Coordinates of C-alpha atoms in Angstrom, one line a residue:
X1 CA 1.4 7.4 -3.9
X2 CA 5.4 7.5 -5.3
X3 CA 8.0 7.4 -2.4
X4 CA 9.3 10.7 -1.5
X5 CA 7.5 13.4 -3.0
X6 CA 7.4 15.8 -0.3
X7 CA 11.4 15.5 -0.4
X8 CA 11.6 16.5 -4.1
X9 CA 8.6 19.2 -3.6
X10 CA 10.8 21.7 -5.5
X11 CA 12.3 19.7 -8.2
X12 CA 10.5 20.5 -11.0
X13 CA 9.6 24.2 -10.4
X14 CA 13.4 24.6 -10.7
X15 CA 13.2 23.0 -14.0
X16 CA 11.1 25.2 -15.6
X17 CA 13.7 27.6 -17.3
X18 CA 13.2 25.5 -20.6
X19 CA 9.8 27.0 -21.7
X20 CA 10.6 27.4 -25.3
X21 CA 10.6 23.1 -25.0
X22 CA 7.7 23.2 -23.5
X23 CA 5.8 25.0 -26.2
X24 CA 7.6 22.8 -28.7
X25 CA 6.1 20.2 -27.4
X26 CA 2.9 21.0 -26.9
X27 CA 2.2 20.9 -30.8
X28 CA 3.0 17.6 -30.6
X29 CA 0.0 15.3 -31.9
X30 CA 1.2 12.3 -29.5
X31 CA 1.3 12.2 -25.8
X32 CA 4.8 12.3 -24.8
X33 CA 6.7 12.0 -21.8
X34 CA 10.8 12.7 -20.5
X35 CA 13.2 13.1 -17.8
X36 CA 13.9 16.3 -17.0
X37 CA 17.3 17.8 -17.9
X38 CA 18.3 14.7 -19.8
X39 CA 18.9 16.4 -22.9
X40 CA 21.7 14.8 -25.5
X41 CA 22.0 11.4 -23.5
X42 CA 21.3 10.2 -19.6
X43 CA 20.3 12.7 -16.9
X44 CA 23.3 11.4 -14.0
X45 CA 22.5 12.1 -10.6
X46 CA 23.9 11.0 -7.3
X47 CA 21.9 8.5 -5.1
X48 CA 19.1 10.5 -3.3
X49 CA 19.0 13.5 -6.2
X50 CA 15.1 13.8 -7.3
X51 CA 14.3 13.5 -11.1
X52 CA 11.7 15.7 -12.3
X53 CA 9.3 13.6 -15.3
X54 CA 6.9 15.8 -17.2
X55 CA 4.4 15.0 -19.7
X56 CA 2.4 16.6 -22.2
X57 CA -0.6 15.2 -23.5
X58 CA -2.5 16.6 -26.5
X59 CA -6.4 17.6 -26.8
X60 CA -8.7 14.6 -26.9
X61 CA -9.9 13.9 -30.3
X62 CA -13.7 13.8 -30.9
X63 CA -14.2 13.1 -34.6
X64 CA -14.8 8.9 -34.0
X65 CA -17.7 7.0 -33.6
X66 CA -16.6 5.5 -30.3
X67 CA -16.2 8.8 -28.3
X68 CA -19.2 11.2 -27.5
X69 CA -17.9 14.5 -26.7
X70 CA -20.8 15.1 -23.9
X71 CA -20.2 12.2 -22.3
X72 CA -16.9 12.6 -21.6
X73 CA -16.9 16.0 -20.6
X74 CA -19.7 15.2 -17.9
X75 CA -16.8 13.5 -16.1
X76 CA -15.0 15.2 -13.3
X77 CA -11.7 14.6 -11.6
X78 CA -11.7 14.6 -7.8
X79 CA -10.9 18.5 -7.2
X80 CA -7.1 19.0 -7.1
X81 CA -6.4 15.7 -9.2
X82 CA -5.2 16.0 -12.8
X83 CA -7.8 15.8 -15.5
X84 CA -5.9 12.6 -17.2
X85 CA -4.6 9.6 -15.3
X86 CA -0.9 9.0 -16.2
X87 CA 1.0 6.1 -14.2
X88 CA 5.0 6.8 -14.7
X89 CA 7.5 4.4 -13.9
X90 CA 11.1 4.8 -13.7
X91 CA 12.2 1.4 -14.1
X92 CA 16.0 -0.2 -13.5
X93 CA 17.4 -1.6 -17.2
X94 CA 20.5 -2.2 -16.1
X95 CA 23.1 -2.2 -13.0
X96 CA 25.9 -1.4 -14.9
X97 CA 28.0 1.1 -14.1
X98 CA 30.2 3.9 -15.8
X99 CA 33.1 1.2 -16.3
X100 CA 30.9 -1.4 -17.7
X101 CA 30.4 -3.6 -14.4
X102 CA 27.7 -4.8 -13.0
X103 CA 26.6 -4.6 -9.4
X104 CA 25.1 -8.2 -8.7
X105 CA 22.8 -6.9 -5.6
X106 CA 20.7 -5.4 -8.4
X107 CA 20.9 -7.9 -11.3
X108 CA 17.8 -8.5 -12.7
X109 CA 16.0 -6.6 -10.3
X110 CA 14.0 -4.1 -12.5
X111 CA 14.1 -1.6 -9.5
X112 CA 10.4 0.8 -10.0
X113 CA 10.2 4.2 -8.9
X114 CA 6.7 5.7 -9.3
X115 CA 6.3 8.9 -9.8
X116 CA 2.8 10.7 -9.1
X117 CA 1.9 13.6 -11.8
X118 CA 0.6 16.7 -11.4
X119 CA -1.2 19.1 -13.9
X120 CA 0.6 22.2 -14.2
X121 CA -0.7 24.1 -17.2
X122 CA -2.6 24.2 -20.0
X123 CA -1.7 25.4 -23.4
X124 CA -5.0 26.8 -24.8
X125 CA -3.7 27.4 -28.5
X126 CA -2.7 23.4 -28.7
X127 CA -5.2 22.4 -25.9
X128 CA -2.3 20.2 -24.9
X129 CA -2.0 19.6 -21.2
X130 CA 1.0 19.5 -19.3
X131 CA 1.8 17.4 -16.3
X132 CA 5.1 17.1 -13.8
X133 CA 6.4 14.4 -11.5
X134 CA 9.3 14.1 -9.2
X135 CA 10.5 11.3 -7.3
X136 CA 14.2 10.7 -5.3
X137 CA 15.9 7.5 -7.0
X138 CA 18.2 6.0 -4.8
X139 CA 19.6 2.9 -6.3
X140 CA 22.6 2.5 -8.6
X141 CA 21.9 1.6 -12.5
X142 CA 20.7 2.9 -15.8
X143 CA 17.0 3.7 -15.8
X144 CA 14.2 4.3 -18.3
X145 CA 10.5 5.6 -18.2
X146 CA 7.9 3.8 -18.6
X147 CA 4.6 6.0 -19.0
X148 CA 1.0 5.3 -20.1
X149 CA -2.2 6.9 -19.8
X150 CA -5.0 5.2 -18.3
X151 CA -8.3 7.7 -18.3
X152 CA -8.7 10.8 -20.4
X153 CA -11.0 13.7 -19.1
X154 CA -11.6 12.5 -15.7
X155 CA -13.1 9.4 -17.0
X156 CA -11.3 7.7 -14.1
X157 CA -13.5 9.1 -11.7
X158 CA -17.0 8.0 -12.3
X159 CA -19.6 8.9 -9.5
X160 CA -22.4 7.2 -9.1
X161 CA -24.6 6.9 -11.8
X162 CA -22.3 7.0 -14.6
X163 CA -20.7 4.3 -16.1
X164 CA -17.0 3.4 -15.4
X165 CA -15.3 3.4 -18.8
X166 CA -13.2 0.3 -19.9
X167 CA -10.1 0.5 -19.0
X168 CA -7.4 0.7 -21.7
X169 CA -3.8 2.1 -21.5
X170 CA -1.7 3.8 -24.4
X171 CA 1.4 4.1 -24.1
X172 CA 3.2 7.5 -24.3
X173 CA 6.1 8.3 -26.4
X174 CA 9.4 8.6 -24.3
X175 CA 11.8 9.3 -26.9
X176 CA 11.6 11.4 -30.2
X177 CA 14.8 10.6 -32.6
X178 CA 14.1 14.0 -34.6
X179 CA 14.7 16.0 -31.5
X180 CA 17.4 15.2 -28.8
X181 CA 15.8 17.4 -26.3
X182 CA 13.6 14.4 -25.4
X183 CA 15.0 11.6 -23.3
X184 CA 13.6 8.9 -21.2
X185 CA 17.1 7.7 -19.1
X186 CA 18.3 8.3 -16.0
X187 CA 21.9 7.0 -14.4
X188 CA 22.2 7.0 -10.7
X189 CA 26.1 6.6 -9.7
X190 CA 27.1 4.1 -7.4
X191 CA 28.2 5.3 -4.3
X192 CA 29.6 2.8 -2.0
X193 CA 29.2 4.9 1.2
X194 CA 25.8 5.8 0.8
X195 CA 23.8 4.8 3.6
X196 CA 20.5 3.3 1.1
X197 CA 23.0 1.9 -1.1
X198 CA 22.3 -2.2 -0.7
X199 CA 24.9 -3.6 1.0
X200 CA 25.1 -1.1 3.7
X201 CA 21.3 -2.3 4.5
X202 CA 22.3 -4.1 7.7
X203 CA 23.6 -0.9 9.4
X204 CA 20.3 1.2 9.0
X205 CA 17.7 1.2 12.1
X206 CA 15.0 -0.9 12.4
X207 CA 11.7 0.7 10.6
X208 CA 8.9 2.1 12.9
X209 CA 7.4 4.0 10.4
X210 CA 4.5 1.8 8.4
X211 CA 4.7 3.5 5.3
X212 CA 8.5 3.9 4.9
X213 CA 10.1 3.7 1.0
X214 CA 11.7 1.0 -0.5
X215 CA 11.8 -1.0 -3.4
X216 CA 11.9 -4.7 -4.7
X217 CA 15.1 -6.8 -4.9
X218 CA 15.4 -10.4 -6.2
X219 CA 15.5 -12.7 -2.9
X220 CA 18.3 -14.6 -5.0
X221 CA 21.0 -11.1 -4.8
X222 CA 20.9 -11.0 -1.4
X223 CA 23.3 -12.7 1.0
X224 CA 22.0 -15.9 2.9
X225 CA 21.7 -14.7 6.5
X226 CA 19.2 -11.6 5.5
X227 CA 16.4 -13.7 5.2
X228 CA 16.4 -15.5 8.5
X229 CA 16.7 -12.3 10.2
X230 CA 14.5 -10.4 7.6
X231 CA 12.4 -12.1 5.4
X232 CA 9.2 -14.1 5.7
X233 CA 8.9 -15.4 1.9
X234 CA 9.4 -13.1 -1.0
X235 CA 6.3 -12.1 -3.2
X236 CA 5.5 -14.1 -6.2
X237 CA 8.1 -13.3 -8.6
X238 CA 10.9 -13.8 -6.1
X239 CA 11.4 -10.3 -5.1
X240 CA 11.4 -9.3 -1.7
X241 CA 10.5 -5.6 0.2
X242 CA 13.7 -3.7 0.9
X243 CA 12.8 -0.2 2.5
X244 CA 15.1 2.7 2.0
X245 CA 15.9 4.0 5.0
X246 CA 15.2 1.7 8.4
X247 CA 15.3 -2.2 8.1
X248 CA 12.3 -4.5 8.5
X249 CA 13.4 -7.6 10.7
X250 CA 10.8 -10.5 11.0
X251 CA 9.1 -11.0 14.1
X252 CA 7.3 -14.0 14.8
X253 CA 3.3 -14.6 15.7
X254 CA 4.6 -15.2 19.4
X255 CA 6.6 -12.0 20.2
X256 CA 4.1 -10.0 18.5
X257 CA 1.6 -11.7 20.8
X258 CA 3.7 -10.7 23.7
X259 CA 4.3 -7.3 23.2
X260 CA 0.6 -6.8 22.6
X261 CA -0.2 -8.3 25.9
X262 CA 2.0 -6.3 27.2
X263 CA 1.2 -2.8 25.1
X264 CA -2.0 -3.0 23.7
X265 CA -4.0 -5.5 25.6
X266 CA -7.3 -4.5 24.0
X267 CA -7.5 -3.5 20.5
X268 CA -10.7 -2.5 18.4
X269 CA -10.5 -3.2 14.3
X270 CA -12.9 -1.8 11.7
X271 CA -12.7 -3.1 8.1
X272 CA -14.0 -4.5 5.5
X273 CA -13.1 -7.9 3.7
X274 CA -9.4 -6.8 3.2
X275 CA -9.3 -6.4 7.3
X276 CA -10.5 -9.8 6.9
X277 CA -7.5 -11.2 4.7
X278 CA -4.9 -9.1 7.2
X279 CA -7.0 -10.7 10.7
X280 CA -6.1 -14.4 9.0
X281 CA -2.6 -15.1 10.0
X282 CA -3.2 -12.9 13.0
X283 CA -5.5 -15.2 14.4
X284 CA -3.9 -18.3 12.9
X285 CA -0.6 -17.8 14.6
X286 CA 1.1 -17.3 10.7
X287 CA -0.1 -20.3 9.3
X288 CA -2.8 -19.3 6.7
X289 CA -1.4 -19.7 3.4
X290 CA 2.0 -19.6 4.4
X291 CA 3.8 -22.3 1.9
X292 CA 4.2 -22.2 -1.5
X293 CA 2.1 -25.5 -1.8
X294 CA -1.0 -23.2 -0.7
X295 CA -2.1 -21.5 -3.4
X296 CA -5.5 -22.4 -3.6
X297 CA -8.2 -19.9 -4.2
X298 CA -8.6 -18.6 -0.8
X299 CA -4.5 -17.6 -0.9
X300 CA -5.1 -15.8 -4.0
X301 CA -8.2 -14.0 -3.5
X302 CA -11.3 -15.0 -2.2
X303 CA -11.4 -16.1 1.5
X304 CA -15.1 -16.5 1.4
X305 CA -16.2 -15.9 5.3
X306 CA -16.1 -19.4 7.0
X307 CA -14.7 -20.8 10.2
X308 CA -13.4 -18.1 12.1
X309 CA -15.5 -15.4 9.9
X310 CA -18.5 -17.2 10.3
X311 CA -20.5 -16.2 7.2
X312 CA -23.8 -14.8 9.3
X313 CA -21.4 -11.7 10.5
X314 CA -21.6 -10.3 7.3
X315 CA -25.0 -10.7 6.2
X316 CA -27.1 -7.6 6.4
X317 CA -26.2 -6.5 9.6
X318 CA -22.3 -6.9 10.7
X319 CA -22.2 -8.7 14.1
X320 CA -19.2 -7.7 16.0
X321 CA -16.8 -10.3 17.9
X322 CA -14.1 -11.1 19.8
X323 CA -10.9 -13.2 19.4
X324 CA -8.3 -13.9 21.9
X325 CA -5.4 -13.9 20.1
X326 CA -2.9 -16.3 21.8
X327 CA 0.6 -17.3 21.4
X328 CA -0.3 -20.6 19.2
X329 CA -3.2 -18.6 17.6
X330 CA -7.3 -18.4 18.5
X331 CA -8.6 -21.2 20.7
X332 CA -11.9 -22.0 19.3
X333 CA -14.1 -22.0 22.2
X334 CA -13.1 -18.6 22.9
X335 CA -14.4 -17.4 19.3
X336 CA -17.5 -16.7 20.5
X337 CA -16.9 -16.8 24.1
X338 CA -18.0 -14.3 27.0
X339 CA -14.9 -12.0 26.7
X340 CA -16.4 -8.6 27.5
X341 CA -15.8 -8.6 31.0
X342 CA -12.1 -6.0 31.5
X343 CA -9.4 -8.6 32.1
X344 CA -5.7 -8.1 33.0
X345 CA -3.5 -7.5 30.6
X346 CA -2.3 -11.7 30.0
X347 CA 1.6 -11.9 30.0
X348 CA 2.6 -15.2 30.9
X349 CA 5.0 -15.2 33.8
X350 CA 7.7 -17.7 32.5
X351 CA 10.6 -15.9 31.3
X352 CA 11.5 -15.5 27.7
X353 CA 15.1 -17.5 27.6
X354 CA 16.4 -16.9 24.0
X355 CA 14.7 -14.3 21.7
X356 CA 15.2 -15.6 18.4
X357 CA 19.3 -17.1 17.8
X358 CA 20.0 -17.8 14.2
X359 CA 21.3 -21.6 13.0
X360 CA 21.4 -23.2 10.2
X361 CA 19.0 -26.2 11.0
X362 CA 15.3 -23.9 11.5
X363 CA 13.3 -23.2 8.7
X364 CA 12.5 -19.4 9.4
X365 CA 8.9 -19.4 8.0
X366 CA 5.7 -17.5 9.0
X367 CA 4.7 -20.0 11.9
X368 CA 7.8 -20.2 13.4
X369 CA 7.9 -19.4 16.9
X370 CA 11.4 -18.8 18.8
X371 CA 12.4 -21.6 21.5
X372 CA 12.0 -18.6 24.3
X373 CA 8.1 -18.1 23.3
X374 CA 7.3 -22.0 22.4
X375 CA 5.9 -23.0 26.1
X376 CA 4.4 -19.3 26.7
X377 CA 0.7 -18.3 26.6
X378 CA 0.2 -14.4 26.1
X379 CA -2.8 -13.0 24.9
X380 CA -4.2 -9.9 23.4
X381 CA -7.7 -9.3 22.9
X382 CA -9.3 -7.8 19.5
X383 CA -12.6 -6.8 18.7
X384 CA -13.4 -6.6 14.8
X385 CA -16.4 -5.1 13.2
X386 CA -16.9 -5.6 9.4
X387 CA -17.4 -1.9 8.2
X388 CA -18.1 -0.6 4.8
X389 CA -16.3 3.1 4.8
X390 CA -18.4 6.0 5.7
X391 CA -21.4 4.5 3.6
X392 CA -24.5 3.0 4.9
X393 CA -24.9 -0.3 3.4
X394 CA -26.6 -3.8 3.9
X395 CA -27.2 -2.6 7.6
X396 CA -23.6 -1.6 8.2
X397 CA -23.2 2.2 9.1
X398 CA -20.6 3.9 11.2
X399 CA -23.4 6.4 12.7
X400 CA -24.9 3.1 14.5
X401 CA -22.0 1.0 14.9
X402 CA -19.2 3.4 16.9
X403 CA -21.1 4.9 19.7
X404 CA -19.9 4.6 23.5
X405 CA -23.1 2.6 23.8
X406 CA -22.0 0.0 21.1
X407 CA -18.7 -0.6 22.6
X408 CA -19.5 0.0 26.1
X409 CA -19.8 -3.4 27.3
X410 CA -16.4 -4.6 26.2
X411 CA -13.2 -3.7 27.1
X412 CA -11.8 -0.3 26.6
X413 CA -9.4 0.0 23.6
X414 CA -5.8 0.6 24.0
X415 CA -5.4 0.5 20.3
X416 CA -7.9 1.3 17.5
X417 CA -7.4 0.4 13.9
X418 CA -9.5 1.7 11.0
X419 CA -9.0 0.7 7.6
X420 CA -11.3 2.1 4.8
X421 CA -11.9 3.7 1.0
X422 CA -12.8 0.1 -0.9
X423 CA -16.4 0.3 -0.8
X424 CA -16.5 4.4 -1.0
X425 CA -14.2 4.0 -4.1
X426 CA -16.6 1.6 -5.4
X427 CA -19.7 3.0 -4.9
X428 CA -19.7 6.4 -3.0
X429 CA -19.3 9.8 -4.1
X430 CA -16.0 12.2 -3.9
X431 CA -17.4 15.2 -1.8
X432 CA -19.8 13.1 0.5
X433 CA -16.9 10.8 1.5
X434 CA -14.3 13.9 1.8
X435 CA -17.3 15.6 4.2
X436 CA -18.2 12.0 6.0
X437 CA -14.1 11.2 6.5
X438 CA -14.1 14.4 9.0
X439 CA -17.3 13.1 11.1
X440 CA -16.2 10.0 10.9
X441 CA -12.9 10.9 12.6
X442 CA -14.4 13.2 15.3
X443 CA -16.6 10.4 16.3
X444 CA -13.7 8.1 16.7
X445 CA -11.9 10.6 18.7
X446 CA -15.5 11.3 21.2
X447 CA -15.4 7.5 21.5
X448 CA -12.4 6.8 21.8
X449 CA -10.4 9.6 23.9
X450 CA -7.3 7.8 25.3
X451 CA -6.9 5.0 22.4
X452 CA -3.9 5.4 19.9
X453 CA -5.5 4.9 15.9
X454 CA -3.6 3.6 13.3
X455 CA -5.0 4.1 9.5
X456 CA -4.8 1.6 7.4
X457 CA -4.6 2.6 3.7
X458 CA -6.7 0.7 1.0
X459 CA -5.6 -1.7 -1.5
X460 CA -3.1 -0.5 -4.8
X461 CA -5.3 -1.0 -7.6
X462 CA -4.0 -1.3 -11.0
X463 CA -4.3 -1.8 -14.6
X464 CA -7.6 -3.2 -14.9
X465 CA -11.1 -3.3 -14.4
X466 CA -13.3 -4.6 -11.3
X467 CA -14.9 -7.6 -11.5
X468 CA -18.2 -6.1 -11.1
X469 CA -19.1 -2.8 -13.5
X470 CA -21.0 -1.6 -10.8
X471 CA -17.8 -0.6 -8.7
X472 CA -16.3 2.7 -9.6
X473 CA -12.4 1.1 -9.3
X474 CA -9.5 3.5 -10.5
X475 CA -6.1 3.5 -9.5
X476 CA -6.6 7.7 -9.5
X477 CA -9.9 6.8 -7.5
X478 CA -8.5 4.9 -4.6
X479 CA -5.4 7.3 -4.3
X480 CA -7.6 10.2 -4.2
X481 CA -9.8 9.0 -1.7
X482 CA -7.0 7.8 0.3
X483 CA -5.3 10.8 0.6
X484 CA -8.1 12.5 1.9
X485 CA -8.7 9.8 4.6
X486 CA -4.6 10.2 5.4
X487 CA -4.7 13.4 6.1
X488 CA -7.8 13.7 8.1
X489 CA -6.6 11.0 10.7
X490 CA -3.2 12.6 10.7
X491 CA -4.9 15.7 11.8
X492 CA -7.8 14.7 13.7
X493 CA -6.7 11.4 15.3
X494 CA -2.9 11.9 15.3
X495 CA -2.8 8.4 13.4
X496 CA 0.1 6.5 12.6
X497 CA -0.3 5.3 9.1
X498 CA -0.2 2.0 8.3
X499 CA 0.7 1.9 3.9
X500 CA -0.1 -1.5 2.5
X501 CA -0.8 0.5 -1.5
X502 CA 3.2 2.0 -0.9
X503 CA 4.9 -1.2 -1.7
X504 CA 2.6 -2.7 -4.7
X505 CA 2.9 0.2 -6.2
X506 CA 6.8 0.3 -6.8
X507 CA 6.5 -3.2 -8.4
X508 CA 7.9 -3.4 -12.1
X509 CA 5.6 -2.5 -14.6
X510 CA 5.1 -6.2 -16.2
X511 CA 4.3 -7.9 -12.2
X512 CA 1.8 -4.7 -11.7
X513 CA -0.3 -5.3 -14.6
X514 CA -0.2 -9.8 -14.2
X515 CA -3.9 -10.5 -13.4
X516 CA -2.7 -13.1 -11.2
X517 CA -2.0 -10.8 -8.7
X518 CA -5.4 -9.3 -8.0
X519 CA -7.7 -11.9 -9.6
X520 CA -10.5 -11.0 -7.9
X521 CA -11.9 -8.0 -6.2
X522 CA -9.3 -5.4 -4.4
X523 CA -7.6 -7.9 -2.4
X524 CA -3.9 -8.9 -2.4
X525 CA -2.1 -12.2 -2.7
X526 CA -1.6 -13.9 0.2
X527 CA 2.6 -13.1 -0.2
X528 CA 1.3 -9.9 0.0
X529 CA -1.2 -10.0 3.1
X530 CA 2.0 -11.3 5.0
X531 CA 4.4 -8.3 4.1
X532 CA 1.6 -6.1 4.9
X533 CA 1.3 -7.5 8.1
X534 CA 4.8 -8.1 8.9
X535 CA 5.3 -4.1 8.4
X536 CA 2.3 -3.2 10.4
X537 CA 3.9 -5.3 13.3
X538 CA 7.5 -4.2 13.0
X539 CA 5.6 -0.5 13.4
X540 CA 4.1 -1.5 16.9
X541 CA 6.9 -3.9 18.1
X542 CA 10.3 -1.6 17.3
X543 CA 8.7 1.3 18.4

């Protein structure tokens, strides 16, 4: 979902005074899409002003041999989602400002705003359909849209038993020389005093919110010390996670491990394979895939259950387990050791000397562990049950799996973390999930009455097709789905969300759409699995 939408909730129903565009428009043959108010040049705003997008996007054309009218129409979009999928980007051309100088914090940086479309009406003479989108831009530069359309005729949500269309995006027109009314550019100013404005980073709070805004900034722009306060590694293309408004700091294996011991002492973990990816450098201190020497299959995609997801756990019926997640990582004679009977919270007496001083002689990467933490041995325990959603697969069903009966023998959780929507997306239905989601959560709540939950959002998909055609992959799908999920542990559960889609999906247009990046089911790159983690600890730890 695009970064502050609720914020700019009002945007475009302000803009609407220009009807007689509107109707223009809508005899246009081509999809087209525009900024807003940006009529005869660049709409300027001020950082933190919302920029209304709307598109219009003509009647599908049934008169070729490759489209059957029926078909199509038996498609549905997931009720309260627009008929056609649209992703729109407003992406950073340029840091330059009024006088012609550029700001080198942003150089190259190709900042991406996403901006989530609505439909808003329908014109029935043109059967044209018209969509809206807001989003706040923060950052200072010259900006242009980038829009395409993905699915037409809620083709991008097949149910089971219909076939998932290939995907194939068209781009949409953004800038019509025969009529100046239609722009695509947006200025911010620069505002020095701004409080998101880059260089002013270092005075906002720490973050404790796990889906907090931000955007992508070239590692190289930023000044030296950041990173060794801030940054594990940047993400593939050399860009590293900035949020808005709070700052993430990194926080090593070992005082994560300490606070836990000392918070959460016991936490319970459903997921499925992307739980997986996230439990790796959890319970291998930070050192799975965590050099730029280790991109080897498992780093970009696959980590293929082994060693310490022992392949048997998965097959047919998920076994659950316990790790004991200590300082220097899992101990492997305590994989599958006895741990069920309620131990005391492990926080190792010796006294933490020198939280983490910065010189210029340590290299600051994942497995680092601060001189105060080196000789300690704290411990959290975490259970982890492989879970497919709310669906009842291979032997795997939530009904069976989270009873006080199940988890009655192990230790009570302090925390409880529940990550879902990949295998609904890919093979459940809309309104069975939507009806499951709210059982799901009231069991979770009867089972677990004095835990706090945190929901974990599923992957950003993208641009592409799965690698199977029997899974049902969107990118309209998952955020559909995901919403629903959000919403009903927010209400239910009082969950803290944990965002992991958020950040992937402000990345420039050209890295969103590199195959690299997802080659292989819905899991993310390894960079990626560390940032993910990295804000799902800064939540618990600055809190």
């Amino acid at each position: 979902m695009a970064a502050n939408t609720n914020a700019c909730a009002y945007t475009c129903k302000e803009a609407r005074r220009d009807s007689a565009q509107i109707r223009l428009l809508e005899r246009s043959t081509e999809p087209i899409a525009y900024v807003v108010g940006s009529s005869h040049g660049a709409k300027v705003v001020t950082p933190g002003q919302c920029v209304c997008v709307r598109a219009v996007v003509p009647a599908l054309s049934f008169d070729t041999e490759t489209t059957n009218q029926t078909n199509v129409e038996a498609y549905k979009p997931v009720p309260g989602w627009p008929a056609d999928s649209l992703i729109v980007d407003l992406v950073m051309q340029s840091s330059q400002n009024s006088a012609g100088v550029h700001d080198p914090l942003y150089i190259d940086a190709r900042v991406t705003v996403s901006v989530d479309m609505r439909a808003v009406a329908r014109n029935q003479d043109y059967g044209s359909r018209v969509y809206e989108g807001s989003a706040q831009v923060f950052d200072p530069g010259e900006y242009a849209l980038d829009a395409r359309i993905e699915y037409r005729n809620g083709q991008w949500n097949a149910e089971p038993g219909q076939f998932m269309p290939e995907f194939h995006e068209t781009r949409m027109r953004t800038t019509l020389l025969i009529n100046t009314l239609v722009q695509s550019v947006v200025r911010v100013e620069r505002d020095l005093k701004h409080p998101t404005y880059l260089r002013r980073h270092q005075n906002l709070p720490l973050c404790t919110d796990g889906a907090a805004s931000g955007r992508w900034i070239p590692e190289k722009n930023l000044p030296a010390p950041w990173k060794q306060w801030q940054y594990m590694s940047p993400a593939e293309d050399g860009r590293v996670w900035v949020p808005y408004h709070c700052r993430l700091r990194r926080i090593s294996h070992a005082e994560f491990v300490f606070h836990m011991s000392r918070n959460w002492p016991s936490v319970h973990w459903y997921g499925d394979s992307n739980s997986r990816r996230t439990l790796q450098p959890i319970v291998q201190a930070g050192q799975w895939c965590h050099t730029n020497t280790s991109m080897q299959v498992d780093c970009l995609c696959n980590d293929t259950p082994k060693d310490l997801f022992p392949s048997e756990w998965y097959a047919h019926m998920p076994v659950p387990r316990w790790y004991r997640v200590h300082t220097q990582g899992v101990r492997s004679d305590e994989i599958f050791a006895d741990l069920r009977l309620k131990a005391q919270p492990r926080t190792d007496p010796r006294p933490i000397l020198d939280k983490d001083p910065i010189d210029n002689h340590t290299l600051y990467g994942p497995d680092y562990v601060p001189p105060g933490y080196r000789l300690r041995d704290d411990y959290f325990d975490l259970y982890y049950l492989f879970t497919r959603g709310t669906l009842d697969m291979d032997g795997s069903h939530w009904m069976r799996d989270i009873t006080q009966a199940a988890i009655a023998p192990y230790p009570s959780a302090d925390l409880v973390i529940f990550q879902m929507t990949t295998w609904d997306v890919a093979f459940g239905s809309y309104a069975v999930f939507a009806r499951s989601v709210e059982l799901l959560a009231r069991r979770l709540r009867h089972v677990y009455p004095h835990a706090q939950f945190v929901y974990r959002t599923g992957p950003y998909w993208c641009c592409r097709n799965a690698d199977s055609q029997q899974k049902k992959y969107s990118r309209l799908r998952f955020a559909s789905f995901d919403a629903h999920a959000r919403a009903v542990f927010r209400r239910i559960l009082r969950a803290r969300i944990w965002d992991v889609s958020g950040p992937s999906s402000q990345r420039p247009p050209k890295v969103k759409r590199n195959p690299e990046n997802m080659p292989c089911s819905a899991h993310s790159r390894s960079e990626l699995v560390h940032l993910d983690n990295q804000i799902f600890i800064n939540m618990l730890v600055n809190d």
